[in-house]
Short mmCIF file of C-alpha atoms and ligand atoms in Angstrom, two decimals:
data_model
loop_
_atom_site.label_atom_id
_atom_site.label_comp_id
_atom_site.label_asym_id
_atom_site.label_seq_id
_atom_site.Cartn_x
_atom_site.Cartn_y
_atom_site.Cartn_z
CA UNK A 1142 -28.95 10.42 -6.12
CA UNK A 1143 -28.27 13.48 -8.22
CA UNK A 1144 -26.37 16.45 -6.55
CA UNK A 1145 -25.84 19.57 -8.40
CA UNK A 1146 -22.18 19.70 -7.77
CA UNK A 1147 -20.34 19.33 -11.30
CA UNK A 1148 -18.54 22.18 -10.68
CA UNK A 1149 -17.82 22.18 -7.23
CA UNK A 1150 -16.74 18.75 -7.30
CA UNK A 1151 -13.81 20.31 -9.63
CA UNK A 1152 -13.12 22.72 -7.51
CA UNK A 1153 -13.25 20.14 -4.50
CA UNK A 1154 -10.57 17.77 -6.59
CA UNK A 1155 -8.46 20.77 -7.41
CA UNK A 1156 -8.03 21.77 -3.38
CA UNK A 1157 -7.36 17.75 -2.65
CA UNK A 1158 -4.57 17.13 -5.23
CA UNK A 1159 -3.34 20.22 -3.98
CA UNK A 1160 -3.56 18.95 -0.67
CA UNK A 1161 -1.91 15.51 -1.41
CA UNK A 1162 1.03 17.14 -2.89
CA UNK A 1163 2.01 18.80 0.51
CA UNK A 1164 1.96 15.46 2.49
CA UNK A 1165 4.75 12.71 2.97
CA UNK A 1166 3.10 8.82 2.22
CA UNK A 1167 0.66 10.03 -0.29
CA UNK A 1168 3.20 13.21 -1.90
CA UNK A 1169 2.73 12.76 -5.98
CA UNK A 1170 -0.63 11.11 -5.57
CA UNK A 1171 -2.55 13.28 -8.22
CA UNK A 1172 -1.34 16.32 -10.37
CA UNK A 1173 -2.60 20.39 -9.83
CA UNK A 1174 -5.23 19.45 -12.53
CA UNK A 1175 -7.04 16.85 -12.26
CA UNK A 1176 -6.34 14.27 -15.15
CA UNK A 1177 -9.05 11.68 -14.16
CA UNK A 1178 -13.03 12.25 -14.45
CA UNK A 1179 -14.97 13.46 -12.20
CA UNK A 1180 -15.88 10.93 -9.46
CA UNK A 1181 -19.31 9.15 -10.01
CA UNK A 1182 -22.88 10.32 -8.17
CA UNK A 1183 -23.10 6.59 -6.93
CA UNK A 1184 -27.14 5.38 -7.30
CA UNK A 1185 -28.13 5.16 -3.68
CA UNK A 1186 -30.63 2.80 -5.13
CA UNK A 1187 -28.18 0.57 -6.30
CA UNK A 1188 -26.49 0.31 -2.49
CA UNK A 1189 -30.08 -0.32 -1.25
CA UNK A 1190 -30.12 -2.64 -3.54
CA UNK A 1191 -27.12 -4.70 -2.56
CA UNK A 1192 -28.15 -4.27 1.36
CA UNK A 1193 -31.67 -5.67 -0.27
CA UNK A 1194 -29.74 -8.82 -1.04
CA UNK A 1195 -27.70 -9.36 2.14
CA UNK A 1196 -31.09 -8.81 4.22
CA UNK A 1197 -32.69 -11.90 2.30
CA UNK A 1198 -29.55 -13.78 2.76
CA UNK A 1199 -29.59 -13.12 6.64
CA UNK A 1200 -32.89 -14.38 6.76
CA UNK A 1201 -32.67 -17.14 4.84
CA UNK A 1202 -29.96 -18.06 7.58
CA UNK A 1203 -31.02 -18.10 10.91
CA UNK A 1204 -31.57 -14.45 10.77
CA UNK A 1205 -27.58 -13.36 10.87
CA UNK A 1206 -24.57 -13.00 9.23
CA UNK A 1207 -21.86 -13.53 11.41
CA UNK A 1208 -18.70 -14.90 11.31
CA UNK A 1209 -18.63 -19.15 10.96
CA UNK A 1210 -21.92 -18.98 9.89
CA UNK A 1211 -23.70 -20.11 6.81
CA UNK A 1212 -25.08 -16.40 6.27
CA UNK A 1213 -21.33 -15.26 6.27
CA UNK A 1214 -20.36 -17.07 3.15
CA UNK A 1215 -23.12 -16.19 1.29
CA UNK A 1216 -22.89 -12.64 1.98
CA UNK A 1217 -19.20 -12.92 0.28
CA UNK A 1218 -20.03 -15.12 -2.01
CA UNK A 1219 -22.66 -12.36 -3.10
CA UNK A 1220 -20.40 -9.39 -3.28
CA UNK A 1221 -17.56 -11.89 -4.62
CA UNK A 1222 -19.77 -12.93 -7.50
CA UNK A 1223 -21.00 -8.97 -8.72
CA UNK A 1224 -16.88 -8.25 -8.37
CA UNK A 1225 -15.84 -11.23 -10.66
CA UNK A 1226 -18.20 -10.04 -13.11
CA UNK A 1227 -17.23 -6.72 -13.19
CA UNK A 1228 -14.02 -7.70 -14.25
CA UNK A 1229 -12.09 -7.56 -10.72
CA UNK A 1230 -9.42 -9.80 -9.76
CA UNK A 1231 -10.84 -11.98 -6.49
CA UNK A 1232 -8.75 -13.71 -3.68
CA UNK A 1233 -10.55 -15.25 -0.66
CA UNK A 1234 -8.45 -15.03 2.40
CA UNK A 1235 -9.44 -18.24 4.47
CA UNK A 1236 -8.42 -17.77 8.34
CA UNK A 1237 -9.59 -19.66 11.59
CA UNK A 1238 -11.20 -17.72 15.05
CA UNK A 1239 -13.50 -19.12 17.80
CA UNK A 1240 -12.58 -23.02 16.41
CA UNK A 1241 -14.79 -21.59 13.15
CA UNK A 1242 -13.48 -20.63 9.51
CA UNK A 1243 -13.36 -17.22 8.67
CA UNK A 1244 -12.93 -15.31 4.94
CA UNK A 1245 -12.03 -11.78 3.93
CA UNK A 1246 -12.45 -11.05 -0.05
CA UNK A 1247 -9.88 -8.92 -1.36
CA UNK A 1248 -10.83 -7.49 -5.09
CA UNK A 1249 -7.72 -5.74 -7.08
CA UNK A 1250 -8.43 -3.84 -10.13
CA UNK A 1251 -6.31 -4.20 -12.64
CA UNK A 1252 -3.45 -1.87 -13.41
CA UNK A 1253 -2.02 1.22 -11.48
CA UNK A 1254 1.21 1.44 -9.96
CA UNK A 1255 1.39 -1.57 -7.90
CA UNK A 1256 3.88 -0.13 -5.59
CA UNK A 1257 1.11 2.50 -4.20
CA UNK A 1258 -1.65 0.68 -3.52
CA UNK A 1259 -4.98 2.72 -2.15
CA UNK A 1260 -7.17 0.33 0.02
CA UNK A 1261 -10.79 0.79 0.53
CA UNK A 1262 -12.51 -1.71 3.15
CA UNK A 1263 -15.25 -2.59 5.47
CA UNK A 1264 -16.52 -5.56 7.64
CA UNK A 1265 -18.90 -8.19 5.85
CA UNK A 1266 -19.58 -10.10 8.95
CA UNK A 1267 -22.94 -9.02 11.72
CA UNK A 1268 -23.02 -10.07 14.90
CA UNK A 1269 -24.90 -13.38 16.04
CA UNK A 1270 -28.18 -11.04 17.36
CA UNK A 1271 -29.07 -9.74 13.77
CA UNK A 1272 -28.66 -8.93 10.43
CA UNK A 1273 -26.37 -6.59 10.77
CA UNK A 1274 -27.82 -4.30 7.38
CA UNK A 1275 -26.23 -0.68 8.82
CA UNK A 1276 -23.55 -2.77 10.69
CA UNK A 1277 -21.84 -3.28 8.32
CA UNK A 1278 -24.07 -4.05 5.00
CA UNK A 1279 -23.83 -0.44 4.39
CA UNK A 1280 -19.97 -0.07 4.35
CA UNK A 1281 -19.68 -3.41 2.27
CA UNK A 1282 -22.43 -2.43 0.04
CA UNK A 1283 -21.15 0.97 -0.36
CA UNK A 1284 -17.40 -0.25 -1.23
CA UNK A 1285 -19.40 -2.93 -3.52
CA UNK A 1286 -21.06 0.08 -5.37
CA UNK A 1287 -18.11 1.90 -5.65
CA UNK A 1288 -15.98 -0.95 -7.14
CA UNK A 1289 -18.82 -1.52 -9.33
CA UNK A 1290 -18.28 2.44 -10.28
CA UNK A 1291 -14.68 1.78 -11.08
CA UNK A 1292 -15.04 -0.87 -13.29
CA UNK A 1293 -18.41 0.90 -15.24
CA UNK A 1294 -15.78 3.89 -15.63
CA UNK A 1295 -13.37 2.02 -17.00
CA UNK A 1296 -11.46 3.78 -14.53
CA UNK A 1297 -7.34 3.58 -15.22
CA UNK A 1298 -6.27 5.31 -12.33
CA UNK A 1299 -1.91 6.37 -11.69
CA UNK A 1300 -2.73 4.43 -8.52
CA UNK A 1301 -3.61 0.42 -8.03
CA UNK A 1302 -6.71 0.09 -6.85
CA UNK A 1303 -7.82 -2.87 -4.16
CA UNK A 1304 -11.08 -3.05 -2.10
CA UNK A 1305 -11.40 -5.78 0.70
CA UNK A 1306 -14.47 -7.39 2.76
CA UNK A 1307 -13.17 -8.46 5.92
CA UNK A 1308 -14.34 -11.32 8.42
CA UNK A 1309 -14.66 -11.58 12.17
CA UNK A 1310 -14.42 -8.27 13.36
CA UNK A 1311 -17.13 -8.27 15.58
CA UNK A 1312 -14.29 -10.62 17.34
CA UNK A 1313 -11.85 -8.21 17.69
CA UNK A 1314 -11.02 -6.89 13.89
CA UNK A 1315 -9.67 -10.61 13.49
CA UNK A 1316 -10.03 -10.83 9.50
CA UNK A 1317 -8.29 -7.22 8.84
CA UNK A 1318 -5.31 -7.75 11.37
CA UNK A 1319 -4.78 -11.53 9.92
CA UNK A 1320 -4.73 -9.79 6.35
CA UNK A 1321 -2.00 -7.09 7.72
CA UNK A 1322 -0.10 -10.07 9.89
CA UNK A 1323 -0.11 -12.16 6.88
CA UNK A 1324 1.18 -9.53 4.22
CA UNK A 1325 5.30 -9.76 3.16
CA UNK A 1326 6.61 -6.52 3.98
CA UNK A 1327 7.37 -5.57 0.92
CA UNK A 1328 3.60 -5.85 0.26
CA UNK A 1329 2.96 -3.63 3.52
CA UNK A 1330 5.37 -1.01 2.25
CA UNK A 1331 3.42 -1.07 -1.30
CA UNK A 1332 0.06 0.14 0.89
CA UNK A 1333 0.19 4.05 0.70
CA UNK A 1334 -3.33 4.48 2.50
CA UNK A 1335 -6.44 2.31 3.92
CA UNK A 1336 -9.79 3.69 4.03
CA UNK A 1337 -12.39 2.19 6.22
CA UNK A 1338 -16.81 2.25 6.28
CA UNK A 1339 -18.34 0.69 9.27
CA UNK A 1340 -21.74 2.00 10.16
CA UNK A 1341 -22.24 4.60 7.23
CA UNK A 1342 -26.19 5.01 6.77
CA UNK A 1343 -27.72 5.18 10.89
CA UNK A 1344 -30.87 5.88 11.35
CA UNK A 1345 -30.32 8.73 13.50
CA UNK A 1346 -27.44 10.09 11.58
CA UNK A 1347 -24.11 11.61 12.61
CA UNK A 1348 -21.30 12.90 9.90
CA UNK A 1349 -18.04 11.68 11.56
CA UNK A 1350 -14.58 11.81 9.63
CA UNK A 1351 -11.60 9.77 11.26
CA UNK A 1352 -8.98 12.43 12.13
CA UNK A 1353 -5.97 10.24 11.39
CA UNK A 1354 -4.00 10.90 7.92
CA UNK A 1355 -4.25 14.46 7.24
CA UNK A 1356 -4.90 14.27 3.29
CA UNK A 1357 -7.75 11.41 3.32
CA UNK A 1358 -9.34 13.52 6.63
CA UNK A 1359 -9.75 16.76 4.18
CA UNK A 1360 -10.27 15.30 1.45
CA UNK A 1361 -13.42 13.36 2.88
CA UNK A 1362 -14.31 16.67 4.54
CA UNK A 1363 -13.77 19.01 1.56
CA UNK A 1364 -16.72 16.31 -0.31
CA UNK A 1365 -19.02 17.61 3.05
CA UNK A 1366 -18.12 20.84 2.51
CA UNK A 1367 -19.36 21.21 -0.74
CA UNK A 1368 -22.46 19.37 0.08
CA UNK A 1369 -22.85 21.95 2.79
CA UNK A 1370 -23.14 19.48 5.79
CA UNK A 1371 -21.11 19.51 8.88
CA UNK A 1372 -18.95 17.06 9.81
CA UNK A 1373 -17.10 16.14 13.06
CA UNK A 1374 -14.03 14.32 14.14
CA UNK A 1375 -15.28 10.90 14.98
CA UNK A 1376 -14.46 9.82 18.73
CA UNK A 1377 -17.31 6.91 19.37
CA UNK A 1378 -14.04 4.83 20.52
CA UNK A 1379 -10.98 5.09 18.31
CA UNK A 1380 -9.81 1.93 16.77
CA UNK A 1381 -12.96 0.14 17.07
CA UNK A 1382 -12.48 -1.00 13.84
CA UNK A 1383 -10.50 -2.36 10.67
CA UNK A 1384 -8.30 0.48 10.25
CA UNK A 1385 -6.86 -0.18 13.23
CA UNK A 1386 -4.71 -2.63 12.12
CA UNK A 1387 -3.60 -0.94 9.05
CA UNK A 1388 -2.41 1.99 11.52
CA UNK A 1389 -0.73 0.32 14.11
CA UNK A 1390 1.71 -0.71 11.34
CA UNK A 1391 2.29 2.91 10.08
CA UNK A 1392 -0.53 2.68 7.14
CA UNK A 1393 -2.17 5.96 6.85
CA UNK A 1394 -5.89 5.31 7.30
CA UNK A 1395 -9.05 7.08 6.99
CA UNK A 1396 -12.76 6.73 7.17
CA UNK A 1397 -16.35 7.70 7.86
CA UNK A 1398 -18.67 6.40 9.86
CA UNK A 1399 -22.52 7.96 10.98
CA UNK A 1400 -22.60 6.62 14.50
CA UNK A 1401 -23.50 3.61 16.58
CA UNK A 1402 -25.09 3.86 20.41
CA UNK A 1403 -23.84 6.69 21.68
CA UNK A 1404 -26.54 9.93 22.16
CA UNK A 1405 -27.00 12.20 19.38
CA UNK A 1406 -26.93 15.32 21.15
CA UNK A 1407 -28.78 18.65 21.00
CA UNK A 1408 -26.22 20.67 19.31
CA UNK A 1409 -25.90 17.68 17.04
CA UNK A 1410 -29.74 17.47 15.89
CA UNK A 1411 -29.63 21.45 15.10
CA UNK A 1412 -26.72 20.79 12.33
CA UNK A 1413 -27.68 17.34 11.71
CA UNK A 1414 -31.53 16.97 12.17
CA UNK A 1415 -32.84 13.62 13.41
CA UNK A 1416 -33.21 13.41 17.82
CA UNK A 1417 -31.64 14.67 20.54
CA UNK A 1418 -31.07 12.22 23.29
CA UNK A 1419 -31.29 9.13 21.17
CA UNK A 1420 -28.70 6.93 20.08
CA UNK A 1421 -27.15 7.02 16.57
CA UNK A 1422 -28.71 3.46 15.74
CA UNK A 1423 -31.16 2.63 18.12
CA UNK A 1424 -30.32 -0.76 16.59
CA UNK A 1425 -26.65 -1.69 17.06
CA UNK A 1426 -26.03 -4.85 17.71
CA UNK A 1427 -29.56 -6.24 18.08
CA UNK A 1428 -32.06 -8.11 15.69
CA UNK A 1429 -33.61 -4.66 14.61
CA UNK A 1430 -30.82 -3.99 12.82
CA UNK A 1431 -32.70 -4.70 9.29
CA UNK A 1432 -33.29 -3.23 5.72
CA UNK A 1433 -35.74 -0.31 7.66
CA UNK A 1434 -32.67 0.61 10.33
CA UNK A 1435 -31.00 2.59 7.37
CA UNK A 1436 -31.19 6.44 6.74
CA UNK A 1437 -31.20 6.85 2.80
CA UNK A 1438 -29.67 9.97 2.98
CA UNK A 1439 -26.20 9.25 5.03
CA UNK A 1440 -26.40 6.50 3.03
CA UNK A 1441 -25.85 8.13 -0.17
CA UNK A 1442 -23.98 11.19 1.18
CA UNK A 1443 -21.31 8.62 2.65
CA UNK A 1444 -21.47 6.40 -0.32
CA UNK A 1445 -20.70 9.62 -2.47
CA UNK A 1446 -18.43 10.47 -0.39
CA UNK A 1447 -16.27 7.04 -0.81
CA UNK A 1448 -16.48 7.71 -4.00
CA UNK A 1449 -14.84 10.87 -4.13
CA UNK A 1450 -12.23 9.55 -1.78
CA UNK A 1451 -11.17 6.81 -4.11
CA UNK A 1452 -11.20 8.62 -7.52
CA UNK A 1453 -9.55 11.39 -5.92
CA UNK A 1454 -6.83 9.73 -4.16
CA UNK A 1455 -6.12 6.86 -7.05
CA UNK A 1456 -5.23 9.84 -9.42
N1 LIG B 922 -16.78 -1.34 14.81
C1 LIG B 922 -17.91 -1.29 15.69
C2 LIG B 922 -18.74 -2.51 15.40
O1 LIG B 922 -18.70 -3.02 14.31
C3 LIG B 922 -18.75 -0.07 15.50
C4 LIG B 922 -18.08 1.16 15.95
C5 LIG B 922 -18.14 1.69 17.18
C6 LIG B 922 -17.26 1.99 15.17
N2 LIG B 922 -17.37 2.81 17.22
C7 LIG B 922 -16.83 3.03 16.02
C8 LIG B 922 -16.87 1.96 13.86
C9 LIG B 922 -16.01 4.00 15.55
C10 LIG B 922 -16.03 2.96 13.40
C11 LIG B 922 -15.60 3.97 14.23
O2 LIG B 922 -19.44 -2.95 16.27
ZN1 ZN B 923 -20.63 -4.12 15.01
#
């Protein structure tokens, strides 16, 4: 969706490189100027679009897409398939949890400097109750959309670029902490930042920023900041999700989320709109969590926001 921000998005990237240049793990990311374009207004109607696709593919399988289960695959096999043609580089990462077989999709794009890799991720999998479209169709959709933005760019960024899918972590994060288990450590070392999007469009919206790594925390809060909208430090339980793994090996990590069943409260709804003394998503974790249990705008603000992150922190 368009946002008049041309300008303030270059003022925005100016104040992040700035930013990265103070900090240790990500020091040298991107120069005083800017060298790369301006990061992409992502289509909100192309995200819908993907979350379109993994609603029909939920109930064409027994109404879910959880982990071992038919809907599963085909969900990756989806976002695998728009990837490969896009011109991204596509591993599945086959693992085993509950006795069933598990995948995460890792997509690298080629080129950058391999030995500072930026990470952008998000579950694939629901749980067994429903289709799991704002948990977590809209992180995977929105890292689809913005992989799909790299390669329409043509983007050659100083960093290499890799955005992963993971599987099972509605058991406990098991897909991301096989992936971080399972890398060399060279490969670890090579990992200068993860970002994560689980639950980014709720119904009942919140605007929460992880407050871990200083320079992705500001620079996903200097994109609110020039859209005007609030944000807060997100505390719905810390390390509820794939990040966590990444950061309990020293990878600095990042993310946004909107919210899942805790309250919205009244102070909330005055900067946020929406209602005061209902949950986030009404819907988490049940069967009405479907193409309608979306709000368009965090949606596309969040998307956007990914965006941003990525361009800017790639440079
Ligand atoms: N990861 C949780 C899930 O998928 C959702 C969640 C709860 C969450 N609290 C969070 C995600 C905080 C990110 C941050 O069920
Ligand atoms: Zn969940």
């Amino acid at each position: 969706m368009k946002l008049s921000v041309s300008g303030r998005a270059a003022a925005a990237a100016v104040v992040a490189a700035t930013t990265l240049l103070a900090t240790g793990s990500l020091a040298g990311a991107a120069p005083a100027t800017p060298a790369v374009a301006a990061a992409p207004d992502l289509p909100v109607a192309n995200v819908k679009a993907h979350l379109s696709q993994l609603q029909s593919i939920a109930t064409a399988n027994g109404g879910n897409r959880a982990h071992g289960r038919t809907g599963y695959r085909a969900s990756l096999d989806y976002v695998k398939a728009k990837l490969d043609a896009a011109g991204f580089t596509t591993t599945i990462q086959q693992f085993t949890s509950s006795s069933r077989t598990g995948y995460n999709l890792i997509a690298d794009w080629p080129g950058g400097d391999t030995t500072r890799v930026l990470m952008a991720g998000s579950h694939l999998d629901s749980v067994t109750a429903g289709p799991g479209i704002n948990d977590n169709g809209s992180g995977s959709a929105a890292v689809l959309e913005t992989a799909l933005a790299v390669s329409r760019a043509g983007l050659q960024p100083t960093r290499h670029l890799r955005f992963a899918w993971w599987g099972a972590e509605e058991l406990g994060m098991v897909g991301s902490r096989y992936y971080v288990n399972n890398l060399s450590s060279a490969n670890r070392s090579r990992i200068s930042a993860y970002l994560n999007f689980d639950m980014i469009g709720s119904p009942n919206p919140g605007y929460f920023v992880y407050d871990d790594d200083p320079t992705i925390e500001q620079t996903f809060k200097t994109y609110f900041s020039g859209l005007g909208v609030p944000t807060e430090i997100e505390t719905e339980g810390d390390g509820r999700s794939d990040h966590a793994p990444f950061k309990n090996v020293g990878i600095p990590v990042g993310g946004l989320f909107s919210g899942a069943d805790y309250v919205k409260t009244s102070a909330q709804a005055a900067k946020w709109g929406g209602t005061a003394g209902q949950p986030f998503d009404r819907c988490y974790h049940s069967s009405c969590d479907t193409i309608a249990n979306l709000n368009d705008t965090a949606l596309d603000r969040n998307a956007d926001a990914l965006a941003y992150a990525v361009w800017t922190l790639s440079s």
